[in-house]
PDB file of C-alpha atoms in Angstrom:
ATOM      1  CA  UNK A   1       0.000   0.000   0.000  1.00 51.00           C
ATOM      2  CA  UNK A   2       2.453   2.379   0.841  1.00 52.00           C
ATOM      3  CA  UNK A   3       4.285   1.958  -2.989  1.00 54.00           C
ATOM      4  CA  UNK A   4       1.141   2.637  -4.577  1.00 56.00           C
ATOM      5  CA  UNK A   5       1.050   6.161  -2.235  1.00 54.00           C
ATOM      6  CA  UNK A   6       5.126   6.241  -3.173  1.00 56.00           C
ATOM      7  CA  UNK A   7       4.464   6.237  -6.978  1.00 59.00           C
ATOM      8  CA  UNK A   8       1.932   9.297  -7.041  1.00 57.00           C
ATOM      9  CA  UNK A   9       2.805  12.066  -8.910  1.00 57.00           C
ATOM     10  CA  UNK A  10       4.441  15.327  -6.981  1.00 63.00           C
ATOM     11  CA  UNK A  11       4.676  17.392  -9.603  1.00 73.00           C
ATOM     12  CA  UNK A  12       1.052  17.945  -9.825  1.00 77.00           C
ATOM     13  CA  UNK A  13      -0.428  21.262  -8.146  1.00 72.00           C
ATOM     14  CA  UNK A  14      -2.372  21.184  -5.775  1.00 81.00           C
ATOM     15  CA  UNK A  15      -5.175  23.525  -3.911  1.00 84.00           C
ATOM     16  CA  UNK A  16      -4.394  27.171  -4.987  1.00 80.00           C
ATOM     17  CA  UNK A  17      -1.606  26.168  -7.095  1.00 84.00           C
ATOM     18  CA  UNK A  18      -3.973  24.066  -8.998  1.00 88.00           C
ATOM     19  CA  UNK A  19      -6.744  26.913  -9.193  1.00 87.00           C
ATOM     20  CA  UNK A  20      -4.100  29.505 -10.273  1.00 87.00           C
ATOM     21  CA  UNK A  21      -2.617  26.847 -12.911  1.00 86.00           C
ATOM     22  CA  UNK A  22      -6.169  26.396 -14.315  1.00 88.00           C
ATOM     23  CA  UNK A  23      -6.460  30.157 -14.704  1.00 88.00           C
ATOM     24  CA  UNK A  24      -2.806  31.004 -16.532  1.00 87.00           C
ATOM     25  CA  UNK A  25      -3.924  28.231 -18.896  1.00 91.00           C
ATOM     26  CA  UNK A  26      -7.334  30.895 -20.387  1.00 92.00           C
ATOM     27  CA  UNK A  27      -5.729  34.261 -21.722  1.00 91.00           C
ATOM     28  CA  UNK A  28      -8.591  35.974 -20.960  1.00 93.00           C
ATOM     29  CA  UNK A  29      -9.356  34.930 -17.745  1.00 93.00           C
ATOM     30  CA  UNK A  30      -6.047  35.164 -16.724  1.00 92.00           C
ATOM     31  CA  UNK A  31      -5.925  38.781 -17.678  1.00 94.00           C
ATOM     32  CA  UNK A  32      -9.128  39.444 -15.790  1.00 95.00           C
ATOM     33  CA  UNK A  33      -7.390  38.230 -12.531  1.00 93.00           C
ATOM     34  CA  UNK A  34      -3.737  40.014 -12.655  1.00 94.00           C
ATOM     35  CA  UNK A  35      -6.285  43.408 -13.018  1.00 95.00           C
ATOM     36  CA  UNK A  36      -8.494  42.370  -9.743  1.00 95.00           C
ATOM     37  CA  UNK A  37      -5.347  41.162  -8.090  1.00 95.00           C
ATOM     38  CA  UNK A  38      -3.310  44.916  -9.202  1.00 96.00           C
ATOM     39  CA  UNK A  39      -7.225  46.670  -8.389  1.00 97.00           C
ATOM     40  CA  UNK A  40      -7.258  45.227  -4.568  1.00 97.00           C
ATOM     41  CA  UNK A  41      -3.982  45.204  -4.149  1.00 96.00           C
ATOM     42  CA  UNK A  42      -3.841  49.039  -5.020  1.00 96.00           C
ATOM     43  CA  UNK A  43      -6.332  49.698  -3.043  1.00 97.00           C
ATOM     44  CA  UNK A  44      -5.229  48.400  -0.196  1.00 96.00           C
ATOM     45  CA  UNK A  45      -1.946  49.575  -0.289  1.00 95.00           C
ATOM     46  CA  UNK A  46      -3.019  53.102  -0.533  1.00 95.00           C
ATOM     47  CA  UNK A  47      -5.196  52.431   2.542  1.00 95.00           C
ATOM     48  CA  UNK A  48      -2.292  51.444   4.066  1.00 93.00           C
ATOM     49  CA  UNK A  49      -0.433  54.500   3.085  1.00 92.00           C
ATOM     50  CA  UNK A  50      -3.143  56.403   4.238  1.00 89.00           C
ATOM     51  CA  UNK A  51      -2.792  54.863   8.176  1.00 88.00           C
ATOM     52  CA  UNK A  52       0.616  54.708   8.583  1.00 85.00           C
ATOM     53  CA  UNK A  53       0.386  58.358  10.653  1.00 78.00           C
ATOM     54  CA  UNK A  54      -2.551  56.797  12.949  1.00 78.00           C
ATOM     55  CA  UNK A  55      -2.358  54.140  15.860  1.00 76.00           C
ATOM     56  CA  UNK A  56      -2.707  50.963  14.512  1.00 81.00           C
ATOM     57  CA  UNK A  57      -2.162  48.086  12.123  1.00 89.00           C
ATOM     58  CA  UNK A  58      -1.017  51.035   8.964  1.00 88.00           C
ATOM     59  CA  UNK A  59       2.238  49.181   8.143  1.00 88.00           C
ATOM     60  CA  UNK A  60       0.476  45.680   8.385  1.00 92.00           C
ATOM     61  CA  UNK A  61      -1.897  46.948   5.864  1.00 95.00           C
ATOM     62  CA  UNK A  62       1.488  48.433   3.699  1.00 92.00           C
ATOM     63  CA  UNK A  63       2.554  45.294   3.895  1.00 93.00           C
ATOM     64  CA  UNK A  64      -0.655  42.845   3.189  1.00 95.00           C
ATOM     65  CA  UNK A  65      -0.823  45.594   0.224  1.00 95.00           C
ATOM     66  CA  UNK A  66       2.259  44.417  -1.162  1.00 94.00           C
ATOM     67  CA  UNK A  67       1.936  41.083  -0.431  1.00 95.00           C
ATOM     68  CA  UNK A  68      -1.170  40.760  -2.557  1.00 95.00           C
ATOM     69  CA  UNK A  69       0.360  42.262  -5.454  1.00 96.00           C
ATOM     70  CA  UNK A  70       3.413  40.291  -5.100  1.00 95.00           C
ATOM     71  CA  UNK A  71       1.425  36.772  -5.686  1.00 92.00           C
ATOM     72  CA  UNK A  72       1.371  38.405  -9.173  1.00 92.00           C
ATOM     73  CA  UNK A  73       3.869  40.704 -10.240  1.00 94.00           C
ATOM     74  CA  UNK A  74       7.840  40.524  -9.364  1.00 95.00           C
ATOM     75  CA  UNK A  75       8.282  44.306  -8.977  1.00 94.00           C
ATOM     76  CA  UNK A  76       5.878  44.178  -6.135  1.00 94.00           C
ATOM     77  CA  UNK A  77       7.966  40.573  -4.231  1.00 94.00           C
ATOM     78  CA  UNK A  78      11.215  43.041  -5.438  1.00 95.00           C
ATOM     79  CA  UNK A  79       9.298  46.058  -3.454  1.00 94.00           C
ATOM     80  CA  UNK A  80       8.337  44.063  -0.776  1.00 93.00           C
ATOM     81  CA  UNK A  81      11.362  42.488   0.230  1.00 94.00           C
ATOM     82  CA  UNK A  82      13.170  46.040  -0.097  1.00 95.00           C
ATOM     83  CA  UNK A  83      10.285  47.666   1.969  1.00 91.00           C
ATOM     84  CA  UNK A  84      10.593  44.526   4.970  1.00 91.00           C
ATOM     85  CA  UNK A  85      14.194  45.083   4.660  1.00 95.00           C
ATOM     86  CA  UNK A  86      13.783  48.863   5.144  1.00 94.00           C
ATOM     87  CA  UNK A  87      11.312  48.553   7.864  1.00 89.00           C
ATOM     88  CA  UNK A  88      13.311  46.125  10.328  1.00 93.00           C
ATOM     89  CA  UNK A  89      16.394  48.484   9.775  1.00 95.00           C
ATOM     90  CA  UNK A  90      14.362  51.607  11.140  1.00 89.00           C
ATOM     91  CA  UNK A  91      12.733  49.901  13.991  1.00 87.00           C
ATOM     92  CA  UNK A  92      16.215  48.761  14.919  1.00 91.00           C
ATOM     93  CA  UNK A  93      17.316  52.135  14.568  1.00 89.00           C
ATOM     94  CA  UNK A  94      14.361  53.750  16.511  1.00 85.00           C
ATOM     95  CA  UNK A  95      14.102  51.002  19.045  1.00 86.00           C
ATOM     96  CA  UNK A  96      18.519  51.698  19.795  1.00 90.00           C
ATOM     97  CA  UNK A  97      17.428  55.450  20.707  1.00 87.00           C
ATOM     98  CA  UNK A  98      16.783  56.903  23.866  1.00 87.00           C
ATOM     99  CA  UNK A  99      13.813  57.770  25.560  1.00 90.00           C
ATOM    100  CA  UNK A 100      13.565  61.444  24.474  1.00 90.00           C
ATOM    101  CA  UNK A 101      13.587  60.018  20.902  1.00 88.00           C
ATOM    102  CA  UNK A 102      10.352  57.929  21.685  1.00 86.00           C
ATOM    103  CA  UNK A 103       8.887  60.649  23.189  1.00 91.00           C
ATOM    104  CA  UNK A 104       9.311  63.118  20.846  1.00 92.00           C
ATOM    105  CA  UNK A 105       8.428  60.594  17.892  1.00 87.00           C
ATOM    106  CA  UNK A 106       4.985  59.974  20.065  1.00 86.00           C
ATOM    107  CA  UNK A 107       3.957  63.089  20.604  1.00 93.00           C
ATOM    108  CA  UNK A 108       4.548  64.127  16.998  1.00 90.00           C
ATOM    109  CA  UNK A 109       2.664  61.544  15.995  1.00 85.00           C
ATOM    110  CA  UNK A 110      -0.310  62.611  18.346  1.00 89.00           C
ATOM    111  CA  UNK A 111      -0.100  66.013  16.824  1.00 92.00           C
ATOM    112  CA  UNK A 112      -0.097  64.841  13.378  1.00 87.00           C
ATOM    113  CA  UNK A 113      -3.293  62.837  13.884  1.00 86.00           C
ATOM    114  CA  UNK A 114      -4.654  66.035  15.930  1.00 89.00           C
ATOM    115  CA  UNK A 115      -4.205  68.216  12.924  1.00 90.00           C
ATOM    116  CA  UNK A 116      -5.137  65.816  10.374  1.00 87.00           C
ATOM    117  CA  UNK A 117      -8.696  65.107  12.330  1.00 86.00           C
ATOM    118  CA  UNK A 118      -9.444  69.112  12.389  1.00 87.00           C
ATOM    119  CA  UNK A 119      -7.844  69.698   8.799  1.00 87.00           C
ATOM    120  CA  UNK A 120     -10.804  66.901   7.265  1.00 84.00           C
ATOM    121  CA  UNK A 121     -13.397  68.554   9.686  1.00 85.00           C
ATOM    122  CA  UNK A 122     -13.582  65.182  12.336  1.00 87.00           C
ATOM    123  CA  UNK A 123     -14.247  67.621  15.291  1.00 86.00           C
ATOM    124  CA  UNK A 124     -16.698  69.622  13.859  1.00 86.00           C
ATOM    125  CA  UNK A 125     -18.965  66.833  12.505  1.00 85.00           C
ATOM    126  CA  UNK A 126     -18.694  65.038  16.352  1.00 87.00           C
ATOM    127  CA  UNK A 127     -19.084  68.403  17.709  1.00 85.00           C
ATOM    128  CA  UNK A 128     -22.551  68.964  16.056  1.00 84.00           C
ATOM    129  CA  UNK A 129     -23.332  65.334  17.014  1.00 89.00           C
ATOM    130  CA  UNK A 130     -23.326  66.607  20.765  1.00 88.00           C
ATOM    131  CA  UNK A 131     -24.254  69.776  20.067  1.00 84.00           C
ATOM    132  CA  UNK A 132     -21.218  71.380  20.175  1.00 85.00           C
ATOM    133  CA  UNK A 133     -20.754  74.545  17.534  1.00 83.00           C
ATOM    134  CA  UNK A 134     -17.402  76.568  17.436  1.00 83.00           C
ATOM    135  CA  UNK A 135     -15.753  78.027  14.618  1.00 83.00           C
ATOM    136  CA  UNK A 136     -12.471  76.677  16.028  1.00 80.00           C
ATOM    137  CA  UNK A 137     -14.184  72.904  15.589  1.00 83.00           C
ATOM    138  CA  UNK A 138     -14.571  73.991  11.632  1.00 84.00           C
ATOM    139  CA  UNK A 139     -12.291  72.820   9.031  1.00 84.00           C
ATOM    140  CA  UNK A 140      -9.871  75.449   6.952  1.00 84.00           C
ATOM    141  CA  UNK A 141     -11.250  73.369   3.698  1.00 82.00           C
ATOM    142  CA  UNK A 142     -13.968  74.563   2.405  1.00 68.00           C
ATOM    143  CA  UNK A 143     -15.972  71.476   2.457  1.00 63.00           C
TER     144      UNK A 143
END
């Protein structure tokens, strides 16, 4: 019994190999997925562009971004490994400095969300939520 298991082929895909294998084989099918794959992995990316600034996962999201695109195109594994290389060597780098570094690099960060929240006109929309009107809430966009 186990030759018979032995003597199966390996070089067969299997599970999404298979699936993707099926698709390269029909042009036009094919094409169709590289552009959803390069449509939702732009967009994702850019969402994780967009969050890098705020608490929370934005580099993850750079990074998933990337990784989506790279299933397809080699620019984007040739990005991505640059990018994860780039990454660990500034966390290594920001994680060697002292605390007035941190500090500093937090409360920036706090003050760039801050002014990004008022600049798209957060506080303003949550302040007439409550009930809370001040021209300082407002936006300098003319919305």
């Amino acid at each position: 019994m186990s030759a018979e298991l032995d003597q199966r082929p390996t070089d067969e895909p299997t599970g999404w190999r298979a699936f993707r294998t099926g698709v390269a084989t029909r042009p036009t099918l094919n094409l169709a997925y590289r552009i959803g794959v390069a449509v939702i992995g732009v967009l994702v990316l850019t969402l994780g562009i967009l969050a890098i600034p705020y608490p929370g996962p934005g580099w993850a999201i750079v990074f998933a971004g990337l990784g989506i695109l790279a299933t397809e195109f080699a620019w984007a594994r040739r990005a991505l490994t640059w990018l994860r290389d780039r990454y660990r060597q500034g966390m290594a780098w920001y994680s060697s400095r002292g605390m007035a570094m941190r500090a500093t690099a937090a409360i920036a960060t706090v003050l760039l969300v801050v002014a990004t929240l008022w600049v798209l006109g957060t506080y303003a929309l949550v302040g007439g939520w409550i009930g809370v009107e001040s021209e300082w809430l407002r936006s300098p966009l003319a919305w």
